[in-house]
Amino acid sequence: RKEVEQDPGPFNVPEGATVAFNCTYSNSASQSFFWYRQDCRKEPKLLMSVYSSGNEDGRFTAQLNRASQYISLLIRDSKLSDSATYLCVAGAGGTSYGKLTFGQGTILTVHP
Amino acid sequence: GAGVSQSPSNKVTEKGKDVELRCDPISGHTALYWYRQSLGQGLEFLIYFQGNSAPDKSGLPSDRFSAERTGGSVSTLTIQRTQQEDSAVYLCASSSGGGFGTQYFGPGTRLTVL
């Protein structure tokens, strides 16, 4: 079983749609969580950190449920420019640094 | 300011040759990471540097892989006797804050082993 699991998709949605991505992690010692975005043939870039209280950045909302070891990302009013691969990431606890474990990524295509 | 840079951007080599991949982290970032991303695979951790030391080499797939960092800055990942399964994009990231800061990635080196 992979440490971080995501539905690989692909998700194909029209502009303006709301889309939700889910992710589970198996290491209960994980202490930090993130969503990264990766465009085709580009490097991953941090989209947002994820906190237990939930956090929002414009059209993007992230949630963390530690009891269920579950992370989500909600994108509202999708734009064509949101088309990318979304990577769910867990940072290990019990280490002296923020070792990151990445999920396989969820592919999103937003069409006109 | 300048981000993480990597060179070369693309490398094609023959099976059995050695290759060196270079990473220039963001100035002042003490933590440096190497990952690789194979076709259809997620990012796979290889090695972590704090300064010039590598406290975690657990992700290196075999003893053909090694990495060093000098002057707390530039890092080189060396793959000896390359195999076709080494073909992947090799990504470098750096962060500040003793390794818990946000990791910023370079554009990667696409390695193809024929």
Coordinates of C-alpha atoms in Angstrom, one line a residue:
Chain A
R1 CA 0.0 0.0 0.0
K2 CA 1.3 3.4 -0.9
E3 CA 1.9 5.9 1.9
V4 CA -0.1 8.6 0.2
E5 CA -3.0 7.5 -2.1
Q6 CA -5.0 9.6 -4.5
D7 CA -7.5 8.9 -7.2
P8 CA -5.4 9.4 -10.3
G9 CA -8.5 10.6 -12.3
P10 CA -8.5 12.0 -14.9
F11 CA -11.1 14.5 -13.9
N12 CA -12.6 16.3 -16.9
V13 CA -14.8 19.2 -15.9
P14 CA -16.3 22.3 -17.6
E15 CA -15.3 25.8 -16.7
G16 CA -17.1 27.0 -13.7
A17 CA -17.5 23.6 -12.2
T18 CA -16.6 22.7 -8.6
V19 CA -14.3 19.7 -8.3
A20 CA -13.0 17.8 -5.2
F21 CA -9.9 15.7 -4.8
N22 CA -9.4 13.2 -2.0
C23 CA -6.3 11.7 -0.5
T24 CA -5.5 9.3 2.3
Y25 CA -2.2 8.8 4.1
S26 CA -1.0 5.8 6.0
N27 CA 1.7 7.2 8.3
S28 CA -0.1 8.4 11.4
A29 CA 3.0 10.2 12.5
S30 CA 2.8 12.6 9.5
Q31 CA 2.8 16.1 10.8
S32 CA 2.4 18.4 7.8
F33 CA 0.3 18.3 4.7
F34 CA 0.3 20.1 1.4
W35 CA -1.2 20.2 -2.0
Y36 CA 1.3 20.8 -4.9
R37 CA 0.4 21.5 -8.5
Q38 CA 2.4 20.2 -11.4
D39 CA 1.9 21.4 -14.9
C40 CA 2.9 19.1 -17.8
R41 CA 6.6 18.7 -18.0
K42 CA 7.2 21.3 -15.3
E43 CA 8.3 21.1 -11.7
P44 CA 5.8 20.8 -8.8
K45 CA 4.8 24.1 -7.1
L46 CA 3.3 24.5 -3.7
L47 CA -0.4 25.3 -4.0
M48 CA -1.3 25.4 -0.3
S49 CA -0.6 23.9 3.0
V50 CA -3.3 22.0 4.8
Y51 CA -4.3 22.5 8.4
S52 CA -6.7 20.6 10.7
S53 CA -8.9 23.7 11.0
G54 CA -9.2 23.9 7.2
N55 CA -7.9 26.7 5.1
E56 CA -9.0 28.6 2.1
D57 CA -7.1 30.5 -0.6
G58 CA -9.4 32.2 -3.1
R59 CA -11.2 29.4 -5.0
F60 CA -9.3 26.7 -3.2
T61 CA -10.2 25.1 0.1
A62 CA -8.2 22.3 1.8
Q63 CA -9.3 20.2 4.7
L64 CA -7.5 17.7 6.9
N65 CA -9.1 15.0 9.0
R66 CA -6.4 13.5 11.2
A67 CA -8.7 10.8 12.7
S68 CA -9.5 9.4 9.3
Q69 CA -6.0 10.3 7.8
Y70 CA -7.8 12.0 5.0
I71 CA -7.0 15.2 3.1
S72 CA -9.1 17.0 0.5
L73 CA -8.9 19.9 -1.9
L74 CA -11.9 21.7 -3.3
I75 CA -11.7 23.9 -6.3
R76 CA -14.6 26.2 -7.0
D77 CA -15.4 28.0 -10.2
S78 CA -12.8 26.1 -12.2
K79 CA -10.7 27.9 -14.8
L80 CA -9.0 26.6 -17.9
S81 CA -5.7 27.5 -16.2
D82 CA -6.5 25.1 -13.3
S83 CA -5.7 22.1 -15.7
A84 CA -2.8 20.4 -14.1
T85 CA -1.8 17.4 -11.9
Y86 CA -2.5 17.9 -8.2
L87 CA -0.2 16.2 -5.8
C88 CA -1.2 15.3 -2.3
V89 CA 1.8 15.4 0.0
A90 CA 2.5 14.3 3.6
G91 CA 5.4 15.5 5.7
A92 CA 6.8 12.8 8.1
G93 CA 6.9 13.3 11.8
G94 CA 9.5 12.0 14.1
T95 CA 12.3 13.2 11.9
S96 CA 14.6 16.1 12.1
Y97 CA 13.4 17.5 8.9
G98 CA 10.3 17.7 6.7
K99 CA 10.7 14.6 4.6
L100 CA 7.9 14.7 2.1
T101 CA 6.0 11.7 0.6
F102 CA 4.0 12.4 -2.5
G103 CA 0.9 10.8 -3.9
Q104 CA 0.7 9.7 -7.5
G105 CA -1.2 12.8 -8.4
T106 CA -4.7 13.5 -9.7
I107 CA -5.0 14.8 -13.3
L108 CA -7.5 17.6 -13.8
T109 CA -8.6 18.9 -17.2
V110 CA -10.9 21.9 -17.3
H111 CA -12.6 22.4 -20.7
P112 CA -14.5 25.3 -22.2
Chain B
G1 CA 15.4 36.3 -6.7
A2 CA 16.7 33.3 -8.6
G3 CA 15.0 30.0 -8.0
V4 CA 16.5 26.5 -7.9
S5 CA 18.4 25.7 -11.1
Q6 CA 19.4 22.4 -12.5
S7 CA 21.7 21.3 -15.3
P8 CA 21.6 19.8 -17.8
S9 CA 17.9 20.1 -18.6
N10 CA 18.1 17.0 -20.7
K11 CA 20.7 14.2 -20.8
V12 CA 20.7 11.3 -23.1
T13 CA 23.3 8.6 -22.4
E14 CA 24.1 5.0 -23.2
K15 CA 23.6 2.2 -20.8
G16 CA 26.7 1.7 -18.7
K17 CA 27.9 5.3 -18.8
D18 CA 28.2 7.5 -15.7
V19 CA 26.2 10.7 -15.5
E20 CA 26.4 13.8 -13.2
L21 CA 23.4 16.0 -12.5
R22 CA 23.8 19.4 -10.9
C23 CA 21.6 21.4 -8.6
D24 CA 22.0 25.0 -7.6
P25 CA 19.7 25.7 -4.6
I26 CA 18.1 29.1 -3.7
S27 CA 20.8 31.2 -2.1
G28 CA 20.7 30.8 1.7
H29 CA 18.7 27.6 1.7
T30 CA 20.4 25.1 3.9
A31 CA 18.3 22.1 3.1
L32 CA 18.5 20.4 -0.3
Y33 CA 16.6 17.3 -1.6
W34 CA 16.8 15.1 -4.6
Y35 CA 13.7 13.3 -6.0
R36 CA 13.0 11.4 -9.1
Q37 CA 9.9 11.1 -11.1
S38 CA 9.5 8.2 -13.5
L39 CA 6.8 8.0 -16.2
G40 CA 3.5 7.4 -14.6
Q41 CA 5.1 7.4 -11.1
G42 CA 4.9 9.8 -8.3
L43 CA 7.8 11.7 -6.9
E44 CA 10.3 9.4 -5.2
F45 CA 12.6 10.8 -2.4
L46 CA 16.2 10.0 -3.0
I47 CA 18.4 12.0 -0.5
Y48 CA 18.3 14.9 1.9
F49 CA 21.2 17.3 2.7
Q50 CA 21.4 19.7 5.6
G51 CA 24.4 21.9 4.8
N52 CA 27.0 19.5 3.4
S53 CA 25.8 16.5 5.4
A54 CA 23.4 13.9 4.2
P55 CA 21.4 12.7 7.2
D56 CA 19.0 10.7 5.1
K57 CA 20.2 8.7 2.1
S58 CA 17.5 6.1 2.4
G59 CA 15.9 6.8 -0.9
L60 CA 18.9 6.1 -3.1
P61 CA 17.9 3.0 -5.0
S62 CA 21.3 1.3 -5.3
D63 CA 25.0 1.9 -4.7
R64 CA 25.3 3.1 -8.2
F65 CA 23.7 6.4 -7.0
S66 CA 25.6 8.9 -4.9
A67 CA 25.4 12.6 -4.1
E68 CA 27.5 15.2 -2.6
R69 CA 27.1 18.8 -1.6
T70 CA 30.0 21.3 -1.2
G71 CA 30.1 24.7 0.4
G72 CA 26.5 24.2 1.6
S73 CA 25.4 25.1 -1.9
V74 CA 25.7 23.2 -5.1
S75 CA 24.9 19.5 -5.1
T76 CA 25.8 16.8 -7.6
L77 CA 23.9 13.5 -8.1
T78 CA 26.0 10.9 -9.8
I79 CA 24.7 7.7 -11.3
Q80 CA 27.3 5.2 -12.3
R81 CA 26.9 2.4 -14.9
T82 CA 23.5 3.8 -15.9
Q83 CA 20.6 1.3 -16.6
Q84 CA 17.5 1.9 -18.7
E85 CA 15.4 1.8 -15.5
D86 CA 17.3 5.0 -14.4
S87 CA 15.5 7.0 -17.1
A88 CA 13.4 9.6 -15.2
V89 CA 13.2 13.2 -14.4
Y90 CA 15.5 14.1 -11.5
L91 CA 14.2 17.0 -9.5
C92 CA 16.1 19.0 -6.9
A93 CA 14.4 21.1 -4.2
S94 CA 15.7 23.4 -1.5
S95 CA 14.2 24.9 1.6
S96 CA 15.1 27.1 4.5
G97 CA 14.1 26.8 8.1
G98 CA 16.2 23.8 9.0
G99 CA 14.5 21.5 6.6
F100 CA 10.9 22.2 7.6
G101 CA 10.4 25.2 5.2
T102 CA 8.5 25.1 2.0
Q103 CA 10.4 23.1 -0.6
Y104 CA 10.9 24.9 -3.9
F105 CA 11.7 22.7 -6.9
G106 CA 14.0 23.2 -9.8
P107 CA 12.9 22.4 -13.4
G108 CA 14.5 19.0 -13.3
T109 CA 16.9 17.0 -15.5
R110 CA 15.3 14.6 -17.9
L111 CA 17.6 11.6 -18.1
T112 CA 17.2 9.1 -20.9
V113 CA 19.3 5.9 -20.9
L114 CA 19.4 4.2 -24.2

